[in-house]
mmCIF file of C-alpha atoms in Angstrom:
data_model
loop_
_atom_site.group_PDB
_atom_site.id
_atom_site.type_symbol
_atom_site.label_atom_id
_atom_site.label_comp_id
_atom_site.label_asym_id
_atom_site.label_seq_id
_atom_site.Cartn_x
_atom_site.Cartn_y
_atom_site.Cartn_z
ATOM 1 C CA SER A 776 -26.186 5.936 -17.261
ATOM 2 C CA SER A 777 -23.801 3.699 -19.485
ATOM 3 C CA TYR A 778 -22.021 6.831 -20.991
ATOM 4 C CA PHE A 779 -20.798 7.076 -17.515
ATOM 5 C CA LYS A 780 -19.925 3.869 -16.814
ATOM 6 C CA ASP A 781 -15.956 4.203 -17.484
ATOM 7 C CA LEU A 782 -15.711 7.493 -15.682
ATOM 8 C CA LEU A 783 -17.680 5.952 -12.965
ATOM 9 C CA SER A 784 -15.308 3.016 -13.252
ATOM 10 C CA MET A 785 -11.890 5.110 -12.810
ATOM 11 C CA ILE A 786 -12.967 6.884 -10.338
ATOM 12 C CA GLN A 787 -13.852 4.101 -7.894
ATOM 13 C CA GLY A 788 -10.445 2.567 -9.195
ATOM 14 C CA MET A 789 -8.545 5.496 -7.963
ATOM 15 C CA MET A 790 -10.639 5.967 -4.462
ATOM 16 C CA GLY A 791 -9.837 2.186 -3.911
ATOM 17 C CA ALA A 792 -5.874 2.561 -4.706
ATOM 18 C CA ALA A 793 -5.613 6.000 -2.970
ATOM 19 C CA SER A 794 -3.572 4.944 -0.269
ATOM 20 C CA THR A 795 -1.075 3.437 -2.393
ATOM 21 C CA LEU A 796 -0.883 6.837 -3.941
ATOM 22 C CA VAL A 797 -0.307 8.249 -0.937
ATOM 23 C CA TRP A 798 2.319 6.160 0.407
ATOM 24 C CA SER A 799 4.045 6.040 -3.555
ATOM 25 C CA PHE A 800 4.243 9.655 -2.654
ATOM 26 C CA VAL A 801 6.149 9.565 0.318
ATOM 27 C CA LEU A 802 8.358 6.803 -1.200
ATOM 28 C CA PHE A 803 9.266 9.591 -3.926
ATOM 29 C CA LEU A 804 9.783 12.216 -1.366
ATOM 30 C CA LEU A 805 11.584 10.561 0.590
ATOM 31 C CA PHE A 806 14.111 9.234 -2.316
ATOM 32 C CA LEU A 807 13.759 12.855 -3.716
ATOM 33 C CA PHE A 808 14.906 14.282 -0.417
ATOM 34 C CA VAL A 809 17.814 12.334 0.150
ATOM 35 C CA ALA A 810 19.214 12.619 -3.446
ATOM 36 C CA SER A 811 19.107 16.269 -3.119
ATOM 37 C CA LEU A 812 21.070 16.110 0.211
ATOM 38 C CA VAL A 813 24.243 14.520 -1.355
ATOM 39 C CA PHE A 814 23.936 17.088 -4.764
ATOM 40 C CA ARG A 815 23.647 20.024 -2.592
ATOM 41 C CA GLU A 816 26.653 19.200 -0.693
ATOM 42 C CA THR A 817 28.647 18.090 -3.930
ATOM 43 C CA LEU A 818 27.346 20.026 -6.509
ATOM 44 C CA GLY A 819 26.285 23.001 -4.496
ATOM 45 C CA PRO A 820 28.092 26.169 -3.079
ATOM 46 C CA LYS A 821 30.883 25.272 -0.486
ATOM 47 C CA SER A 822 29.526 28.256 1.831
ATOM 48 C CA THR A 823 26.156 30.281 1.253
ATOM 49 C CA GLU A 824 27.380 32.806 -1.271
ATOM 50 C CA ILE A 825 28.367 31.649 -4.488
ATOM 51 C CA GLY A 826 32.254 32.211 -5.211
ATOM 52 C CA GLU A 827 33.045 35.116 -7.648
ATOM 53 C CA GLY A 828 35.785 34.173 -10.675
ATOM 54 C CA ALA A 829 33.620 31.353 -11.164
ATOM 55 C CA SER A 830 32.888 30.433 -14.877
ATOM 56 C CA LYS A 831 29.412 30.392 -16.204
ATOM 57 C CA SER A 832 28.742 26.731 -16.078
ATOM 58 C CA GLN A 833 29.630 26.223 -11.934
ATOM 59 C CA ILE A 834 27.533 29.597 -11.548
ATOM 60 C CA ILE A 835 24.463 27.878 -13.077
ATOM 61 C CA VAL A 836 25.305 24.332 -11.404
ATOM 62 C CA GLU A 837 25.545 26.062 -7.533
ATOM 63 C CA GLN A 838 22.496 28.425 -8.447
ATOM 64 C CA SER A 839 20.574 24.804 -9.451
ATOM 65 C CA PHE A 840 21.758 23.250 -6.293
ATOM 66 C CA LEU A 841 21.564 26.524 -3.960
ATOM 67 C CA ASN A 842 20.178 24.935 -0.775
ATOM 68 C CA VAL A 843 17.936 21.555 -0.117
ATOM 69 C CA PRO A 844 14.914 23.128 -1.176
ATOM 70 C CA ARG A 845 16.549 24.764 -4.240
ATOM 71 C CA SER A 846 18.468 21.119 -5.238
ATOM 72 C CA MET A 847 14.848 19.188 -4.087
ATOM 73 C CA LEU A 848 12.656 21.207 -7.130
ATOM 74 C CA THR A 849 15.898 21.169 -9.365
ATOM 75 C CA THR A 850 15.995 16.827 -8.914
ATOM 76 C CA PHE A 851 11.997 17.115 -9.417
ATOM 77 C CA ARG A 852 12.400 18.840 -12.487
ATOM 78 C CA CYS A 853 15.183 16.479 -13.852
ATOM 79 C CA SER A 854 13.259 13.535 -12.793
ATOM 80 C CA PHE A 855 10.472 14.336 -15.052
ATOM 81 C CA GLY A 856 12.580 15.510 -17.739
ATOM 82 C CA ASP A 857 12.667 19.515 -17.424
ATOM 83 C CA CYS A 858 16.266 19.500 -16.521
ATOM 84 C CA GLY A 859 16.825 22.785 -18.589
ATOM 85 C CA VAL A 860 18.515 25.891 -17.210
ATOM 86 C CA HIS A 861 17.358 29.948 -17.750
ATOM 87 C CA ASP A 862 18.940 29.992 -20.948
ATOM 88 C CA GLY A 863 17.423 26.588 -22.547
ATOM 89 C CA THR A 864 20.883 24.845 -22.069
ATOM 90 C CA PRO A 865 21.089 21.380 -20.736
ATOM 91 C CA LEU A 866 21.978 21.463 -16.637
ATOM 92 C CA LEU A 867 23.884 18.006 -17.567
ATOM 93 C CA GLU A 868 26.071 20.047 -19.927
ATOM 94 C CA HIS A 869 27.139 22.305 -17.296
ATOM 95 C CA ILE A 870 27.729 20.007 -14.757
ATOM 96 C CA SER A 871 29.883 18.108 -17.217
ATOM 97 C CA ALA A 872 32.100 21.030 -17.267
ATOM 98 C CA VAL A 873 32.171 21.463 -13.139
ATOM 99 C CA SER A 874 32.590 17.122 -12.829
ATOM 100 C CA LEU A 875 32.643 14.337 -15.267
ATOM 101 C CA PHE A 876 31.833 11.888 -12.387
ATOM 102 C CA TRP A 877 29.017 13.935 -10.705
ATOM 103 C CA THR A 878 27.633 13.739 -14.413
ATOM 104 C CA TYR A 879 27.764 10.715 -14.172
ATOM 105 C CA ILE A 880 26.344 10.335 -10.734
ATOM 106 C CA PHE A 881 23.496 12.510 -11.794
ATOM 107 C CA SER A 882 22.485 10.684 -14.809
ATOM 108 C CA GLY A 883 22.677 7.402 -13.058
ATOM 109 C CA PHE A 884 20.210 9.014 -10.600
ATOM 110 C CA LEU A 885 17.844 10.236 -13.513
ATOM 111 C CA PHE A 886 17.622 6.652 -14.919
ATOM 112 C CA LEU A 887 16.840 5.175 -11.434
ATOM 113 C CA ALA A 888 14.240 7.294 -11.050
ATOM 114 C CA VAL A 889 12.732 7.292 -14.273
ATOM 115 C CA ILE A 890 13.097 3.762 -14.990
ATOM 116 C CA GLY A 891 13.153 2.259 -12.006
ATOM 117 C CA LEU A 892 11.288 4.218 -8.946
ATOM 118 C CA PHE A 893 8.417 5.151 -11.229
ATOM 119 C CA ASN A 894 7.725 2.241 -13.551
ATOM 120 C CA VAL A 895 7.678 0.158 -9.834
ATOM 121 C CA ILE A 896 5.501 2.828 -8.254
ATOM 122 C CA SER A 897 2.900 2.964 -11.653
ATOM 123 C CA ALA A 898 3.087 -1.227 -11.549
ATOM 124 C CA ILE A 899 2.224 -1.279 -7.729
ATOM 125 C CA PHE A 900 -0.650 2.162 -8.293
ATOM 126 C CA VAL A 901 -2.089 0.096 -11.269
ATOM 127 C CA GLU A 902 -1.928 -3.312 -9.913
ATOM 128 C CA SER A 903 -3.959 -1.167 -7.271
ATOM 129 C CA SER A 904 -6.493 0.092 -8.965
ATOM 130 C CA LEU A 905 -7.176 -3.025 -10.959
ATOM 131 C CA GLU A 906 -7.615 -5.111 -7.475
ATOM 132 C CA SER A 907 -9.990 -2.420 -5.935
ATOM 133 C CA ALA A 908 -12.368 -2.432 -9.230
ATOM 134 C CA SER A 909 -12.111 -6.380 -9.053
ATOM 135 C CA LYS A 910 -13.374 -6.151 -5.518
ATOM 136 C CA LEU A 911 -16.100 -3.816 -6.215
ATOM 137 C CA GLN A 912 -17.408 -5.575 -9.014
ATOM 138 C CA ASN A 913 -17.779 -8.802 -6.863
ATOM 139 C CA GLN A 914 -19.427 -7.495 -4.374
ATOM 140 C CA LYS A 915 -22.114 -5.573 -6.968
ATOM 141 C CA LYS A 916 -22.483 -9.691 -8.774
ATOM 142 C CA LEU A 917 -22.610 -10.993 -4.796
ATOM 143 C CA ALA A 918 -25.454 -8.423 -4.362
ATOM 144 C CA ARG A 919 -27.298 -9.783 -7.392
ATOM 145 C CA LEU A 920 -26.812 -13.273 -7.126
ATOM 146 C CA GLU A 921 -28.360 -12.599 -3.235
ATOM 147 C CA ASP A 922 -31.518 -11.006 -4.921
ATOM 148 C CA GLU A 923 -34.468 -12.814 -4.671
ATOM 149 C CA GLU A 924 -36.239 -10.175 -6.605
ATOM 150 C CA ILE A 925 -33.868 -10.672 -9.669
ATOM 151 C CA TRP A 926 -33.904 -14.200 -9.557
ATOM 152 C CA ALA A 927 -38.021 -14.797 -8.778
ATOM 153 C CA ASN A 928 -38.131 -12.362 -11.898
ATOM 154 C CA ASN A 929 -36.317 -13.882 -14.388
ATOM 155 C CA ILE A 930 -37.121 -17.304 -13.643
ATOM 156 C CA VAL A 931 -41.101 -16.450 -14.711
ATOM 157 C CA VAL A 932 -39.875 -15.362 -17.749
ATOM 158 C CA LEU A 933 -37.949 -18.820 -18.097
ATOM 159 C CA LEU A 934 -40.806 -20.415 -17.130
ATOM 160 C CA LYS A 935 -43.559 -18.812 -19.286
ATOM 161 C CA ALA A 936 -40.898 -18.963 -22.381
ATOM 162 C CA LEU A 937 -40.563 -22.781 -21.974
ATOM 163 C CA ASP A 938 -45.010 -22.927 -21.122
ATOM 164 C CA PHE A 939 -44.775 -24.345 -17.817
ATOM 165 C CA GLY A 940 -48.260 -23.948 -17.343
ATOM 166 C CA LEU A 941 -47.537 -19.760 -16.775
ATOM 167 C CA GLY A 942 -48.566 -18.489 -19.894
ATOM 168 C CA ASP A 943 -50.839 -15.814 -20.506
ATOM 169 C CA ASN A 944 -54.346 -17.522 -20.491
ATOM 170 C CA GLY A 945 -56.770 -16.784 -18.802
ATOM 171 C CA GLU A 946 -55.593 -17.595 -15.541
ATOM 172 C CA ASP A 947 -54.426 -15.827 -12.676
ATOM 173 C CA ASN A 948 -50.933 -16.216 -11.690
ATOM 174 C CA SER A 949 -49.889 -13.954 -9.229
ATOM 175 C CA SER A 950 -50.093 -16.327 -6.748
ATOM 176 C CA PHE A 951 -48.467 -19.904 -6.698
ATOM 177 C CA THR A 952 -51.775 -21.928 -5.571
ATOM 178 C CA PRO A 953 -51.300 -25.416 -4.765
ATOM 179 C CA LYS A 954 -52.966 -26.352 -8.058
ATOM 180 C CA LEU A 955 -50.579 -24.210 -9.859
ATOM 181 C CA VAL A 956 -47.698 -25.768 -8.239
ATOM 182 C CA ASP A 957 -49.061 -29.593 -8.774
ATOM 183 C CA LYS A 958 -49.263 -28.565 -12.312
ATOM 184 C CA LEU A 959 -45.460 -26.662 -12.705
ATOM 185 C CA LEU A 960 -43.988 -30.463 -10.888
ATOM 186 C CA SER A 961 -45.804 -32.186 -13.359
ATOM 187 C CA THR A 962 -44.637 -30.596 -16.389
ATOM 188 C CA HIS A 963 -41.784 -31.641 -18.284
ATOM 189 C CA VAL A 964 -40.570 -29.597 -21.120
ATOM 190 C CA PRO A 965 -38.429 -31.598 -24.171
ATOM 191 C CA ARG A 966 -34.787 -30.485 -25.014
ATOM 192 C CA SER A 967 -35.816 -29.494 -28.350
ATOM 193 C CA VAL A 968 -37.859 -26.747 -27.326
ATOM 194 C CA LEU A 969 -35.442 -25.231 -24.505
ATOM 195 C CA ASN A 970 -32.498 -25.129 -27.754
ATOM 196 C CA HIS A 971 -35.426 -23.149 -29.822
ATOM 197 C CA VAL A 972 -36.276 -20.734 -27.207
ATOM 198 C CA ILE A 973 -32.962 -20.247 -26.284
ATOM 199 C CA ALA A 974 -31.861 -19.555 -29.876
ATOM 200 C CA GLU A 975 -35.034 -17.305 -30.287
ATOM 201 C CA ASP A 976 -36.338 -16.029 -27.780
ATOM 202 C CA LYS A 977 -34.723 -12.530 -26.622
ATOM 203 C CA SER A 978 -36.079 -12.029 -23.362
ATOM 204 C CA VAL A 979 -34.731 -15.704 -22.511
ATOM 205 C CA VAL A 980 -31.333 -14.632 -23.099
ATOM 206 C CA GLN A 981 -31.816 -11.106 -21.335
ATOM 207 C CA ALA A 982 -33.156 -13.182 -17.783
ATOM 208 C CA LEU A 983 -30.152 -15.715 -18.675
ATOM 209 C CA HIS A 984 -28.150 -12.284 -18.742
ATOM 210 C CA ASN A 985 -29.621 -10.663 -16.029
ATOM 211 C CA LEU A 986 -29.177 -14.122 -13.539
ATOM 212 C CA ASP A 987 -25.272 -13.909 -14.708
ATOM 213 C CA ILE A 988 -25.166 -17.178 -16.510
ATOM 214 C CA ASP A 989 -22.332 -16.895 -18.589
ATOM 215 C CA GLN A 990 -23.087 -16.846 -22.411
ATOM 216 C CA GLN A 991 -20.704 -19.663 -23.051
ATOM 217 C CA ASP A 992 -22.867 -22.337 -21.267
ATOM 218 C CA HIS A 993 -26.450 -21.571 -23.022
ATOM 219 C CA LYS A 994 -26.034 -23.810 -26.195
ATOM 220 C CA TYR A 995 -24.805 -26.281 -23.312
ATOM 221 C CA LEU A 996 -28.327 -25.767 -20.866
ATOM 222 C CA VAL A 997 -30.312 -29.137 -22.479
ATOM 223 C CA ASP A 998 -27.209 -30.872 -21.547
ATOM 224 C CA ILE A 999 -26.848 -29.516 -18.271
ATOM 225 C CA LEU A 1000 -30.507 -28.690 -16.928
ATOM 226 C CA ASP A 1001 -31.181 -32.951 -18.627
ATOM 227 C CA PRO A 1002 -28.607 -34.740 -15.996
ATOM 228 C CA ASP A 1003 -30.261 -37.951 -16.223
ATOM 229 C CA ASN A 1004 -30.344 -37.589 -19.679
ATOM 230 C CA SER A 1005 -34.210 -38.578 -20.069
ATOM 231 C CA GLY A 1006 -34.977 -36.213 -22.888
ATOM 232 C CA SER A 1007 -37.319 -33.638 -20.738
ATOM 233 C CA ILE A 1008 -36.632 -31.257 -17.991
ATOM 234 C CA SER A 1009 -38.946 -30.589 -15.687
ATOM 235 C CA VAL A 1010 -39.270 -27.088 -13.203
ATOM 236 C CA LEU A 1011 -37.064 -28.675 -10.339
ATOM 237 C CA GLU A 1012 -34.165 -29.520 -12.959
ATOM 238 C CA LEU A 1013 -34.270 -26.322 -14.232
ATOM 239 C CA VAL A 1014 -34.848 -24.261 -11.099
ATOM 240 C CA ASP A 1015 -32.085 -26.288 -9.732
ATOM 241 C CA GLY A 1016 -29.129 -25.925 -12.436
ATOM 242 C CA LEU A 1017 -29.462 -22.502 -13.021
ATOM 243 C CA LYS A 1018 -29.169 -21.759 -9.517
ATOM 244 C CA ARG A 1019 -25.889 -23.439 -9.380
ATOM 245 C CA LEU A 1020 -24.480 -22.373 -12.834
ATOM 246 C CA ARG A 1021 -25.302 -18.612 -11.790
ATOM 247 C CA GLY A 1022 -22.134 -16.123 -11.162
ATOM 248 C CA ASN A 1023 -18.440 -17.417 -11.277
ATOM 249 C CA SER A 1024 -16.964 -20.943 -10.503
ATOM 250 C CA ARG A 1025 -15.779 -21.384 -7.502
ATOM 251 C CA ARG A 1026 -12.508 -23.535 -6.202
ATOM 252 C CA SER A 1027 -15.191 -25.133 -3.689
ATOM 253 C CA ASP A 1028 -17.068 -26.384 -6.180
ATOM 254 C CA VAL A 1029 -14.071 -28.177 -8.062
ATOM 255 C CA ILE A 1030 -13.572 -29.600 -4.706
ATOM 256 C CA MET A 1031 -17.054 -30.712 -4.124
ATOM 257 C CA VAL A 1032 -16.751 -32.694 -7.501
ATOM 258 C CA ASP A 1033 -13.560 -34.304 -6.644
ATOM 259 C CA LEU A 1034 -14.840 -35.387 -3.116
ATOM 260 C CA MET A 1035 -17.857 -36.958 -4.370
ATOM 261 C CA ILE A 1036 -16.065 -39.182 -7.125
ATOM 262 C CA ARG A 1037 -13.620 -40.442 -4.463
ATOM 263 C CA SER A 1038 -16.518 -41.269 -2.271
ATOM 264 C CA LEU A 1039 -18.160 -43.142 -5.456
ATOM 265 C CA GLN A 1040 -14.933 -44.621 -6.100
ATOM 266 C CA GLU A 1041 -14.376 -46.303 -2.581
ATOM 267 C CA ARG A 1042 -18.435 -47.527 -3.360
ATOM 268 C CA ILE A 1043 -17.295 -48.945 -6.435
ATOM 269 C CA GLU A 1044 -14.267 -50.838 -4.820
ATOM 270 C CA THR A 1045 -16.082 -51.904 -2.149
ATOM 271 C CA VAL A 1046 -18.673 -53.393 -4.297
ATOM 272 C CA LEU A 1047 -16.111 -54.941 -6.557
ATOM 273 C CA ARG A 1048 -14.352 -56.487 -3.616
ATOM 274 C CA CYS A 1049 -17.481 -58.089 -2.533
ATOM 275 C CA LEU A 1050 -18.244 -59.648 -5.862
ATOM 276 C CA GLU A 1051 -14.657 -60.936 -5.836
ATOM 277 C CA ASN A 1052 -15.335 -62.959 -2.872
ATOM 278 C CA GLY A 1053 -18.818 -63.857 -2.935
ATOM 279 C CA GLY A 1054 -17.621 -67.573 -4.224
ATOM 280 C CA ASN A 1055 -15.866 -67.826 -1.124
ATOM 281 C CA SER A 1056 -17.893 -66.654 1.761
ATOM 282 C CA SER A 1057 -21.498 -67.077 2.175
ATOM 283 C CA SER A 1058 -24.206 -65.271 0.277
ATOM 284 C CA SER A 1059 -25.845 -63.633 3.663
ATOM 285 C CA SER A 1060 -22.486 -61.860 4.512
ATOM 286 C CA SER A 1061 -22.384 -60.601 0.595
ATOM 287 C CA GLU A 1062 -25.601 -59.621 1.166
ATOM 288 C CA GLN A 1063 -24.965 -57.802 4.406
ATOM 289 C CA ALA A 1064 -21.497 -56.179 2.811
ATOM 290 C CA LEU A 1065 -23.926 -54.632 0.245
ATOM 291 C CA THR A 1066 -26.705 -53.132 2.109
ATOM 292 C CA SER A 1067 -24.348 -51.571 4.529
ATOM 293 C CA ILE A 1068 -22.702 -50.185 1.486
#
């Protein structure tokens, strides 16, 4: 259903980025463990018991970094903004009462974790999710482009709308008989008819959409499907043009056009050289050179 389309896309994106999420957790856990070891040795108690006669702030700090697991819990909470103690006062205030230097170090750790590490993890996770979703969408589109049933059904809709001999006129069009094929090949539709059908017939627009033809190309179809500028469009021109328009443009399309233009340019240059040398050479040799092109 279209109502759950966004939910399904999010689930598929998260599943595709699951490995990125796991490695992000491992990186954060390693970063947290190293920081917890440092703060345990510097801010925690020097022995297993908290010393007597210590100030209230020192007792709170030593309790917060009593051992490595407790230190990891404290640094984890502070990394996500919950850096208070049991009486509601900020832990940084108590650390500053014990050591101003380590207050700056602990603040720098929080800045590095929140601004640096978390943003990097978020950016990589979002990029991985979008890449996974895009890859899945391309796979679905490729499957649609290779589905012959989708192609055949929508081409028939277009041929009927353009009156290529497949209209509802009482004839049996369930199979392409030789007579029907000859009729199709001999029929041409004026460009104005194609323009009118695309503008007025919603079934034609839907068929073009089902064939994954960009909507921005609809108004240029008459120029695309009439390459010889004859003013009319045959069924072969229609089928071949629509098949080439399906899907996204590819780098191979640009390279193919570039190579064709280069080949055509070489042939034109050869013709020009033959024409320029026509007066200095015999006509038979010029004709032989032009024939070899």
